[in-house]
Each structure stands twice: as structure tokens, then as C-alpha cells.
Short mmCIF file of C-alpha atoms and ligand atoms in Angstrom, two decimals:
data_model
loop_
_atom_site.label_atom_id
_atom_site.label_comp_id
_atom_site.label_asym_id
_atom_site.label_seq_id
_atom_site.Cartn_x
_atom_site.Cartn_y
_atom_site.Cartn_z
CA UNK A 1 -49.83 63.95 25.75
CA UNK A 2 -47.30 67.05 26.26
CA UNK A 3 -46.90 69.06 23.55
CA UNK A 4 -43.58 67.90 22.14
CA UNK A 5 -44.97 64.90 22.02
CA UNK A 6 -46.83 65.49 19.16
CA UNK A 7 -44.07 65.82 16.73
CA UNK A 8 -42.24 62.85 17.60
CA UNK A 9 -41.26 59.88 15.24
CA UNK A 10 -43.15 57.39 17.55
CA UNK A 11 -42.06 53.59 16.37
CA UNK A 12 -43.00 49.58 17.27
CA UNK A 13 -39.50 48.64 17.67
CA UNK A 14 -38.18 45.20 16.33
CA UNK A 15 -37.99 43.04 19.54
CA UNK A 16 -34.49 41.11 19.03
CA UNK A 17 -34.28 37.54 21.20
CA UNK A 18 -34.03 37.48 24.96
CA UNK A 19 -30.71 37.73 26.04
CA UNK A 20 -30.70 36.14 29.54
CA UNK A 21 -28.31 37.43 32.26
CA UNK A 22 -28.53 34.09 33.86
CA UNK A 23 -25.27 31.71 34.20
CA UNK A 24 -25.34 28.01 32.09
CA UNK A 25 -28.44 28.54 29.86
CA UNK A 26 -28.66 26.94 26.53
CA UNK A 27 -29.56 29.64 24.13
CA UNK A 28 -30.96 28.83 21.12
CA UNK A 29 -32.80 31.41 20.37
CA UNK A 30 -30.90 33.96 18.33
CA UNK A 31 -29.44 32.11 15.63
CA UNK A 32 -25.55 32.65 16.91
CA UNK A 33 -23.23 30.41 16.09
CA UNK A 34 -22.19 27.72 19.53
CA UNK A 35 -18.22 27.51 18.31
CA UNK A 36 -15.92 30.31 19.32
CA UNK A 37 -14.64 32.50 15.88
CA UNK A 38 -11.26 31.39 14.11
CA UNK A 39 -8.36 31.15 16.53
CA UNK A 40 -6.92 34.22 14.74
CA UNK A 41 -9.58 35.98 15.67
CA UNK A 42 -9.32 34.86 19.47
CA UNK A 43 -5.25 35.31 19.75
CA UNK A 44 -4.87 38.48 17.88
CA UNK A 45 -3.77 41.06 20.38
CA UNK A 46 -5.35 44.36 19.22
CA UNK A 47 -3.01 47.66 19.83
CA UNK A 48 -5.79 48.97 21.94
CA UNK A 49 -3.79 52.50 22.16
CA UNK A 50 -4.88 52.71 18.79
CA UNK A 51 -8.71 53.59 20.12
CA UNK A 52 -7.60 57.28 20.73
CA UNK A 53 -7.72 57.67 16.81
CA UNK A 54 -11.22 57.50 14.44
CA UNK A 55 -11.38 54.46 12.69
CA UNK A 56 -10.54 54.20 9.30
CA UNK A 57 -14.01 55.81 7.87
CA UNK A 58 -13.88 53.57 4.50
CA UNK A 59 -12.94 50.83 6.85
CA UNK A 60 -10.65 49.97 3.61
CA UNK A 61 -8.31 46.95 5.19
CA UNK A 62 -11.69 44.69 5.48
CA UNK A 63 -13.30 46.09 2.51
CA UNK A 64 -10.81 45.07 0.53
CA UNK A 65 -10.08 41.90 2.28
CA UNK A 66 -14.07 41.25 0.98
CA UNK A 67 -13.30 42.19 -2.37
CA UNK A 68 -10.76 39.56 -2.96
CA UNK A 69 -12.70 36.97 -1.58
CA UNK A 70 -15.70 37.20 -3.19
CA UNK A 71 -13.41 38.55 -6.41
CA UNK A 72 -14.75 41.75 -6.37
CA UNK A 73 -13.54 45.08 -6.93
CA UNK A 74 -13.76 47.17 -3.69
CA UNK A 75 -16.15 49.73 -5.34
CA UNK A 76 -18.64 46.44 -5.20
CA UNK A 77 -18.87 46.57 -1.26
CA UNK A 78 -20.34 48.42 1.38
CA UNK A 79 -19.82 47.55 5.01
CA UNK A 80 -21.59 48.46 8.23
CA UNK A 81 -22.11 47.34 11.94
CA UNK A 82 -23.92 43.86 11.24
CA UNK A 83 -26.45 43.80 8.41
CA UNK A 84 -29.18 44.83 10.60
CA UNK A 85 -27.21 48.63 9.64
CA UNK A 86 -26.61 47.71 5.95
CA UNK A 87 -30.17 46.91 5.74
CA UNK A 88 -31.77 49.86 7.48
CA UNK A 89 -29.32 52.10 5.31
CA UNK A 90 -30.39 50.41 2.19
CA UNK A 91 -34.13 50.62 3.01
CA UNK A 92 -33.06 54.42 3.25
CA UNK A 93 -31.08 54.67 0.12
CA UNK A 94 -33.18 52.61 -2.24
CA UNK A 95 -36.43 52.66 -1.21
CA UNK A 96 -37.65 55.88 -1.58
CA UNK A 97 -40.69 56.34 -3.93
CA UNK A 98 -44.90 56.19 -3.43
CA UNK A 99 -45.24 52.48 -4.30
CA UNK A 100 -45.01 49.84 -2.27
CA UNK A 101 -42.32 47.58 -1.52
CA UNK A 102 -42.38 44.10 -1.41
CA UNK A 103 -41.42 41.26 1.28
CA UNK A 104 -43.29 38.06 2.37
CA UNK A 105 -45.32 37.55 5.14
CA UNK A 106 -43.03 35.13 6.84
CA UNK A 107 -40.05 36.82 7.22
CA UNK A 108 -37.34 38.83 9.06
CA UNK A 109 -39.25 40.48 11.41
CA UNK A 110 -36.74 44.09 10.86
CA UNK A 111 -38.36 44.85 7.57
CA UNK A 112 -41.62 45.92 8.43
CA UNK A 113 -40.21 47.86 11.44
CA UNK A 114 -37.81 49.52 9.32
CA UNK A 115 -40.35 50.07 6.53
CA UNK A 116 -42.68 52.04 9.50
CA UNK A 117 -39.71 53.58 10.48
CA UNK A 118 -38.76 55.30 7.74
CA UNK A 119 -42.40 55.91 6.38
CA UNK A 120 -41.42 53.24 3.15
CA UNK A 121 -44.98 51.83 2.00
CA UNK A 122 -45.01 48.27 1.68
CA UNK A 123 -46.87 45.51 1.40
CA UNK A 124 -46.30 41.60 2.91
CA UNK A 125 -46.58 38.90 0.06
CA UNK A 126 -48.21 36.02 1.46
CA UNK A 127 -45.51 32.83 1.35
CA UNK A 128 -47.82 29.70 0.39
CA UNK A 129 -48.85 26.84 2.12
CA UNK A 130 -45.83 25.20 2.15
CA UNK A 131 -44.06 28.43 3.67
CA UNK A 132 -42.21 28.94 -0.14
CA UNK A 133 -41.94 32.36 -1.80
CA UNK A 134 -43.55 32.68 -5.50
CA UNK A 135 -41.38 34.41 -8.00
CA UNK A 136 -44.76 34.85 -9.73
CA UNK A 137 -46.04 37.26 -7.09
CA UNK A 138 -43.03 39.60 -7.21
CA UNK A 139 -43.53 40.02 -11.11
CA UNK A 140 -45.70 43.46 -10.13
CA UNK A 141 -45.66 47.37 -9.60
CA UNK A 142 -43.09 48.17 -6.52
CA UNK A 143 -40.97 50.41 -5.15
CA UNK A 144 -38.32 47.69 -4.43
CA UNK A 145 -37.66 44.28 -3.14
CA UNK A 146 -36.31 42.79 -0.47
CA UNK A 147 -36.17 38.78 0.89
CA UNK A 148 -33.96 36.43 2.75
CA UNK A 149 -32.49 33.63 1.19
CA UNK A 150 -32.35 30.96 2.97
CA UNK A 151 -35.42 32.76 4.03
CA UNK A 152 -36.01 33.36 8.14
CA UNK A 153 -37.39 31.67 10.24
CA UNK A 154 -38.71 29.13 7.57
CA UNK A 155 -34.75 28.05 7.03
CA UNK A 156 -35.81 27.47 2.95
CA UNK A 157 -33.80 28.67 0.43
CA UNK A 158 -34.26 28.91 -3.14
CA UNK A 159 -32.10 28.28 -5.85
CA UNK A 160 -30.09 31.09 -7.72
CA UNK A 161 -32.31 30.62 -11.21
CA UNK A 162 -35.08 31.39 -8.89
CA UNK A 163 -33.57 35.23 -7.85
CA UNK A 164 -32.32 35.48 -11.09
CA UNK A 165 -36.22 35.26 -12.45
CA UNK A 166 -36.93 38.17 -9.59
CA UNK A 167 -34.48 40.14 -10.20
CA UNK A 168 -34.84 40.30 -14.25
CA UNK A 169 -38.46 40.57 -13.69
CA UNK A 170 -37.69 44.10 -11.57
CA UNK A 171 -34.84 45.52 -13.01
CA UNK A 172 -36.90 49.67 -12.45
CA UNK A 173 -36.15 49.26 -8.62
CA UNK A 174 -33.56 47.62 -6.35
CA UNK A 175 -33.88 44.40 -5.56
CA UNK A 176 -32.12 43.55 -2.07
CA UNK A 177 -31.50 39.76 -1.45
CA UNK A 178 -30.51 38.99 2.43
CA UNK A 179 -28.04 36.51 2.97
CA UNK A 180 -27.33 36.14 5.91
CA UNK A 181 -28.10 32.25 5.87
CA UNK A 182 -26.47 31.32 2.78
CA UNK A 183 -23.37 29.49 3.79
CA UNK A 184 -25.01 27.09 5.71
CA UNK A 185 -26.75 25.03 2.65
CA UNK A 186 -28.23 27.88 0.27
CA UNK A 187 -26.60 29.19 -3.22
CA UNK A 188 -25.65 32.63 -3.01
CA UNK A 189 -26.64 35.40 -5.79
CA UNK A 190 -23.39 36.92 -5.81
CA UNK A 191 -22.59 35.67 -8.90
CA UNK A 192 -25.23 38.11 -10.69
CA UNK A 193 -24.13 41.57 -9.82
CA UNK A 194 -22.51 41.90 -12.67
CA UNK A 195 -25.27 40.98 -14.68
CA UNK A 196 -27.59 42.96 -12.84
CA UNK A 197 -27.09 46.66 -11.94
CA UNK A 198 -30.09 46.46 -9.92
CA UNK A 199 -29.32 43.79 -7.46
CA UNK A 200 -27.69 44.08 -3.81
CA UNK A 201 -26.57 40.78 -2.04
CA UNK A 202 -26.18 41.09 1.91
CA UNK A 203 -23.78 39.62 4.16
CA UNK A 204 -23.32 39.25 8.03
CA UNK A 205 -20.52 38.10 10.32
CA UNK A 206 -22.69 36.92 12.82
CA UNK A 207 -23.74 33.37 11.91
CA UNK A 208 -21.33 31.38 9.88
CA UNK A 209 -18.36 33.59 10.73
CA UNK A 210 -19.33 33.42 14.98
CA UNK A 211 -18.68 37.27 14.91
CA UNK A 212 -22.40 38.55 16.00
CA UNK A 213 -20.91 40.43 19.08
CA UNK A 214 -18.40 42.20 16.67
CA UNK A 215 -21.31 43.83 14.64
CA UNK A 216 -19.75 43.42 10.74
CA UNK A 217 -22.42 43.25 8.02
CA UNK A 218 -21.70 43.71 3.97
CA UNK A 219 -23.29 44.53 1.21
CA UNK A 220 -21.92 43.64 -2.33
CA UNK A 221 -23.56 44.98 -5.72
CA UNK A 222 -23.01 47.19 -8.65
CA UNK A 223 -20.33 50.45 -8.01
CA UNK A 224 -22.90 52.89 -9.10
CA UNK A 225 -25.29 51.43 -5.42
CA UNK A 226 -22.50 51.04 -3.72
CA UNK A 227 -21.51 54.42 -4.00
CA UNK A 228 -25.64 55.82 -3.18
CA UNK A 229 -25.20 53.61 -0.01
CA UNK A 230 -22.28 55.37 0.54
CA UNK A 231 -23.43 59.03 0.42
CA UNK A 232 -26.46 58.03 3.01
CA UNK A 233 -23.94 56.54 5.46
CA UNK A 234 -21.75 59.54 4.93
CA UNK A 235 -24.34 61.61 5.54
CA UNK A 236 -25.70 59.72 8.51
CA UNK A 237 -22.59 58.68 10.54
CA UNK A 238 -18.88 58.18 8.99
CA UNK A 239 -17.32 56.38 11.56
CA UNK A 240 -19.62 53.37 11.75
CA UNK A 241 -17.17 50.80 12.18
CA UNK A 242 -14.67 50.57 14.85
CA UNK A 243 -11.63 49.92 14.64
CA UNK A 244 -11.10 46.39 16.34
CA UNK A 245 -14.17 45.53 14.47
CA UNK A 246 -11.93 46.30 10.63
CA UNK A 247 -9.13 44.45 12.10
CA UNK A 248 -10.73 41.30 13.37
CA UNK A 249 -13.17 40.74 10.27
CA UNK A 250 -10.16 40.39 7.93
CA UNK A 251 -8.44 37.77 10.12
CA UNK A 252 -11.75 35.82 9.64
CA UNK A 253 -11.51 36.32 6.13
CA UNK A 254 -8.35 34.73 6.07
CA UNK A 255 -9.28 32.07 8.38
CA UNK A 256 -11.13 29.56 5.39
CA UNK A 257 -10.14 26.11 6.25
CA UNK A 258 -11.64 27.35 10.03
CA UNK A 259 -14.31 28.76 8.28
CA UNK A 260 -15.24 25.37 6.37
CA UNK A 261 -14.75 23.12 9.09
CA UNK A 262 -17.34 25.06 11.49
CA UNK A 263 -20.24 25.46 8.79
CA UNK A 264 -19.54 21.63 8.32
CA UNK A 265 -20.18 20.72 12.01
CA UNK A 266 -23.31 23.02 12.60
CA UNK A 267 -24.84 21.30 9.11
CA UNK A 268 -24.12 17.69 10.03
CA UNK A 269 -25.82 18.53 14.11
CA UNK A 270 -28.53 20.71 12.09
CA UNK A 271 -29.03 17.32 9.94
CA UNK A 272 -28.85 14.62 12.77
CA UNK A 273 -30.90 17.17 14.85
CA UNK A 274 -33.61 17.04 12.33
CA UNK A 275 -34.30 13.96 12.26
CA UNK A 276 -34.36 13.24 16.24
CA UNK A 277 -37.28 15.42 16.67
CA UNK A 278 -38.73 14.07 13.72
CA UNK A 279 -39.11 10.95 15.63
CA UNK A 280 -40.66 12.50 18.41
CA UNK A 281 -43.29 13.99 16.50
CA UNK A 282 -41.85 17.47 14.89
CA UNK A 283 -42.33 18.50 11.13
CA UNK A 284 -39.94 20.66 10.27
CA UNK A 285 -39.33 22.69 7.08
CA UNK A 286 -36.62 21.90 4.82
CA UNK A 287 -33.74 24.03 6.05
CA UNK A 288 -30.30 25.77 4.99
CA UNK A 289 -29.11 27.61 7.92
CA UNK A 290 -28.02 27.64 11.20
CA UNK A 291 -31.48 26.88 12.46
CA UNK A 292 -34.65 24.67 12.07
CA UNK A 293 -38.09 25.89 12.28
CA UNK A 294 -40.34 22.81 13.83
CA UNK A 295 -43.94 22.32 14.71
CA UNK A 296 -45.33 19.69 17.14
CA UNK A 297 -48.09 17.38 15.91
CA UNK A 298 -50.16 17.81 19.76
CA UNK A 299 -48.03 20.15 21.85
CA UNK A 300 -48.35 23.99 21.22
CA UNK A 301 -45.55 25.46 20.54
CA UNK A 302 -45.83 28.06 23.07
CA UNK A 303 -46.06 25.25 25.96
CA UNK A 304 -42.80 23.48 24.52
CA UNK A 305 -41.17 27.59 24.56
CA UNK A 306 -42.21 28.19 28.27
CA UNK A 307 -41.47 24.83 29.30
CA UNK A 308 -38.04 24.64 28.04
CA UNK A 309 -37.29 28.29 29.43
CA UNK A 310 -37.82 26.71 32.77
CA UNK A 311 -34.89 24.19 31.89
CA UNK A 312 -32.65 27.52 31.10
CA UNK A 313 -33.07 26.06 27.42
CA UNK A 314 -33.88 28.98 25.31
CA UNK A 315 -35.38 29.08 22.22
CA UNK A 316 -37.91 31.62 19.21
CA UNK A 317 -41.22 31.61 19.67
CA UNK A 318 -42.78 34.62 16.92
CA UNK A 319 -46.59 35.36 18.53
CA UNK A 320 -47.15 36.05 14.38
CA UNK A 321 -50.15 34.90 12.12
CA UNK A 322 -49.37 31.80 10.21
CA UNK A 323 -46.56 30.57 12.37
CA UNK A 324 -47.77 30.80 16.17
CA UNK A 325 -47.67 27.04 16.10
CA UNK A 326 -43.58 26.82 15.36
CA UNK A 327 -40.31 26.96 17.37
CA UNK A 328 -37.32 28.00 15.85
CA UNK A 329 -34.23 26.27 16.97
CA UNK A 330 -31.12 27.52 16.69
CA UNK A 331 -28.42 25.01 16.00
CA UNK A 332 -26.04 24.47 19.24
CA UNK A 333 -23.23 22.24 19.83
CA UNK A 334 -24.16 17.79 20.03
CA UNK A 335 -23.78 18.26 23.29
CA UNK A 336 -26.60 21.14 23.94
CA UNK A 337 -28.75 19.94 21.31
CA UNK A 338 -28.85 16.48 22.92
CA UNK A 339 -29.67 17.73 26.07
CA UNK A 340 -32.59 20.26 24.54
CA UNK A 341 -33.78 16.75 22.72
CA UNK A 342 -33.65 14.82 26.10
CA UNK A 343 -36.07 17.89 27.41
CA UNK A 344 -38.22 17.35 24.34
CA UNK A 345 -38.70 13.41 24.63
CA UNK A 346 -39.33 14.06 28.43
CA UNK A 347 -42.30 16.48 27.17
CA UNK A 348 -43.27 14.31 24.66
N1 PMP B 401 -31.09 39.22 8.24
C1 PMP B 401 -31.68 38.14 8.77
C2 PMP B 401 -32.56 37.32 7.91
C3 PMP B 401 -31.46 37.80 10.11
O1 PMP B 401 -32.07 36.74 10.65
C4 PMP B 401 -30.59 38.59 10.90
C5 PMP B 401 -30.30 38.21 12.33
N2 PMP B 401 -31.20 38.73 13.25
C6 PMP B 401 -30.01 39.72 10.31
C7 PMP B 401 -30.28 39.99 8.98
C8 PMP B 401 -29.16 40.67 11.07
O2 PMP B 401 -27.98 40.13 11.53
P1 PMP B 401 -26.75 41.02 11.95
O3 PMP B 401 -27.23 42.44 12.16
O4 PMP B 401 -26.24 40.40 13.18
O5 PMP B 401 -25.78 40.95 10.82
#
């Protein structure tokens, strides 16, 4: 090892799903949305001369755009570039003392990385048999909290009553509640941050709002966070988000009937979906997002992954204790996810 080696931050990255570079694949595998954004989105013509200036640093225009949609005050949200950045800046801001934080075993596979990352000690809470979190076991010491719900890859969610028991449980640290699933089937927590000074509710763009390439995440809590996220970003990078990015994420705020209509059609194919592959000898857990997570009563799971890959059909396979035995499918369009279930009955 050379010498300035020694003193570097050395990290296991968080290995995102394969993007292939090959033409007509099925991709199922990240959790994307299959319809294109709001037509706003698509026919806005953006003043690209614009680019020669910095982008708005508050990125005001879509934070306040949030505000009044969720009916908010704009001191209640933080924005970055996806919630992969809100995250990691939270896990910077608000987890910062000796004790451990807590997440579940089965989960987002960012947090741990993150947690190494940044040196936060942690510790995974194991999910029970049935793949549910336990309120019980977050009623603890901890330096902080953090979960998805709908959770991922599992697809459950919980019901608000249920966060609401966490979060009054914890109110000495921040408890950080990732929603990035909720609009397809879960109830969202937003509804406590006034209640709870302590709580931080997290948005993306990238599933029910088909933005992932435009990289807009949110985070909505108490004014008093908000404004600690705010001194770590401005202390980190001010111009996180670009300008197209501001401009584009309020025309999909103001896009809701488009909005509606394309979480309705991934639900229904996520429902009909569901119970194909039940016939065909799947269990899957009960899910509220844009994906189910489905084990095979005789084929491994890692067969049906490499197998399909060969038919361009891609979808998650996590090598991870506890779940090395499940595929998780992202929900495509009827006409991709009958062809993926034509694959699976010719398997079968
Ligand atoms: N949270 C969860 C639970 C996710 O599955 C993802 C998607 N990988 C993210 C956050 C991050 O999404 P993005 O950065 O695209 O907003």
C-alpha cells in the first residue's frame, strides 16, 4: 500500500441496479416508473441560455411549489438531487452522536453504506418472520432512526398510527421516515410534522412522479431541521440543483390529474401482476409500491434472475441474508409485464 494510501476514507460503495447499454431490454430492476412524466414536463421548452447562470441556490420556485401542495410553509422543505442526497445529508446533519442508529435488516441497501461512510454507528433491527418492522424494537437507546415506508424491497407499508408510536416513543433524536414508496398504496406521515419537531418525511421524484433521470428528492419537517439541513448543504455544495431540474419539478407539481391517473395504472398492473405469478407458484409480500418482492416455491431465485437476463428481461436480485431466495420486480407497462410472465410460465 503507498503511503497516501493510508489516510484515505476507503468505502463499500452502494451498488445501484444494472443499467444495461443494450437496445429493447425490459428493465425491471430499478424501481422507475415505465410511463413517460406529465406532458408538461415533456413539451416544456427550457431557455437553455439560461445554463450560463448558477441556479437558483434555494431552488425557491419548486420549493415553494412543494409547500403549497403538501400545505406547508416553505421553511418545512428541503430539496436536493433525488433523495439518495437528502438522505446522505440528513445522515450527516442528524446523526451525529456515539450511539447507534437504528434501521432494519431488510432494507434500503444506502443506509448502511452511508452509515460506514460517514463513521455513524448503527445497528440493523431484525424485521420478523413475516418481513414486518416492530415498533416495539425501536422503543430503545439510539442515536436516530431511519426506515422506509412502504418499506424496500419488502413493498409493506405500515399504517400512520404505527410511525406515530415510533416517533413519540423517540422524540431525543431524529426520526427520518423514507417515502419514497408512499403514493403507490401506503399512508404518508406528513401529516405529523407539526406534531412532532423531531420527525423528517422524505420524498423523491423518481417513482410516482417518472422524474428519476431529473434527480429531485425532498425532505419536509419542522423549520428548526429544515434549517440544520440547510447549513450542512450550504456548507457542502450550494448549487445542488440545476436549473432545468427547479423548473421541470414544479410543472410536475402542477400536473395532478396526470399524476393520479399514472399511480392508478401502475397499481391496477402491480395488482393483476400479483396474482398471475401467484398462480404459477410465487408468494409474494403484501405490497404498496411500484414493485413486488416474490419468491418461487422450487426455482431459486437466482436461476429465475440469470435466466430472465438472457431474455434482456431485467430484474433485483439482493445476494443478502434473509432474502437471497426473492426477486424484486419492478412494475412495467401490461404489455412488458405480460411478456416477463410468459418467460416465467415458460420456466415454470
Ligand atoms: N429510498 C428508497 C427506499 C429507495 O428505494 C430509493 C431508490 N433507489 C431511494 C430512496 C432513492 O431514490 P432517488 O435518489 O432516486 O430519489
Amino acid at each position: 500500500m503507498s503511503a497516501w494510501e493510508k489516510n484515505i476514507r476507503k468505502v463499500v460503495p452502494y451498488v445501484p441496479g444494472e443499467q444495461p447499454k443494450e437496445e429493447n431490454v425490459i428493465k425491471l430492476n430499478t424501481n422507475e416508473n415505465p410511463y413517460e412524466p406529465s406532458p408538461r414536463v415533456k413539451n416544456k421548452q427550457l431557455e437553455l441560455g439560461k445554463l450560463r447562470l448558477y441556479p437558483d441556490p434555494c431552488a425557491s420556485k419548486l420549493v415553494e411549489a412543494l409547500a403549497g401542495y403538501h400545505g406547508l410553509k416553505k421553511e418545512n422543505i428541503f430539496v436536493g438531487v433525488g433523495s439518495d442526497d437528502v438522505i446522505a445529508m440528513s445522515f450527516m446533519t442528524f446523526f451525529n452522536s456515539d450511539v447507534k442508529i437504528l434501521f432494519p435488516d431488510v432494507t434500503y441497501s444506502f443506509y448502511d453504506v452511508w452509515a460506514d461512510m460517514l463513521k455513524i454507528p448503527y445497528r440493523a433491527v431484525a424485521v420478523d418472520d413475516n418481513f414486518r418492522i416492530s415498533a416495539d424494537d425501536y422503543k430503545c437507546p439510539n442515536g436516530g432512526i431511519i426506515f422506509p415506508n412502504p418499506n424496500a424491497p419488502t413493498g409493506i407499508s405500515e399504517p400512520v398510527r404505527f410511525v406515530e408510536d415510533i416517533v413519540s416513543a423517540n422524540q431525543d433524536v431524529v426520526v427520518i421516515v423514507d417515502e419514497a414508496y408512499v403514493d403507490f398504496g401506503g399512508e404518508s406521515a406528513v401529516s405529523l410534522i407539526d406534531k412532532y419537531d423531531n420527525l423528517l418525511v422524505v420524498r423523491t421524484f423518481s417513482k410516482s412522479r417518472s422524474m428519476a433521470g431529473i434527480r429531485i428528492g425532498y425532505a419536509m419537517g419542522n423549520e428548526k431541521l429544515i434549517q440544520y439541513l440547510n447549513d450542512v448543504k450550504y456548507s457542502f455544495n450550494s448549487y445542488t440543483m440545476n436549473t432545468p431540474s427547479i423548473e421541470l419539478g414544479v410543472l410536475s407539481i402542477e400536473d395532478e390529474d396526470y399524476f393520479r391517473a399514472n399511480i392508478k395504472r401502475v397499481i391496477a398492473t402491480r395488482e393483476r401482476f400479483r396474482k398471475e405469478i401467484e398462480k404459477l407458484g410465487f408468494t409474494c409480500l403484501p405490497s404498496n409500491a411500484n414493485f413486488v418482492f416474490a419468491t418461487h416455491d422450487r426455482l431459486k431465485a437466482e436461476y429465475i434472475f440469470e435466466e430472465a437476463k438472457k431474455k434482456k428481461i431485467y430484474v433485483r436480485h439482493f445476494n443478502r441474508p434473509r432474502i437471497e431466495n426473492y426477486l424484486r420486480i419492478t412494475i412495467g407497462t401490461d404489455e412488458q409485464m405480460d411478456i416477463f410472465l410468459e418467460f416465467l410460465k415458460s420456466l415454470v
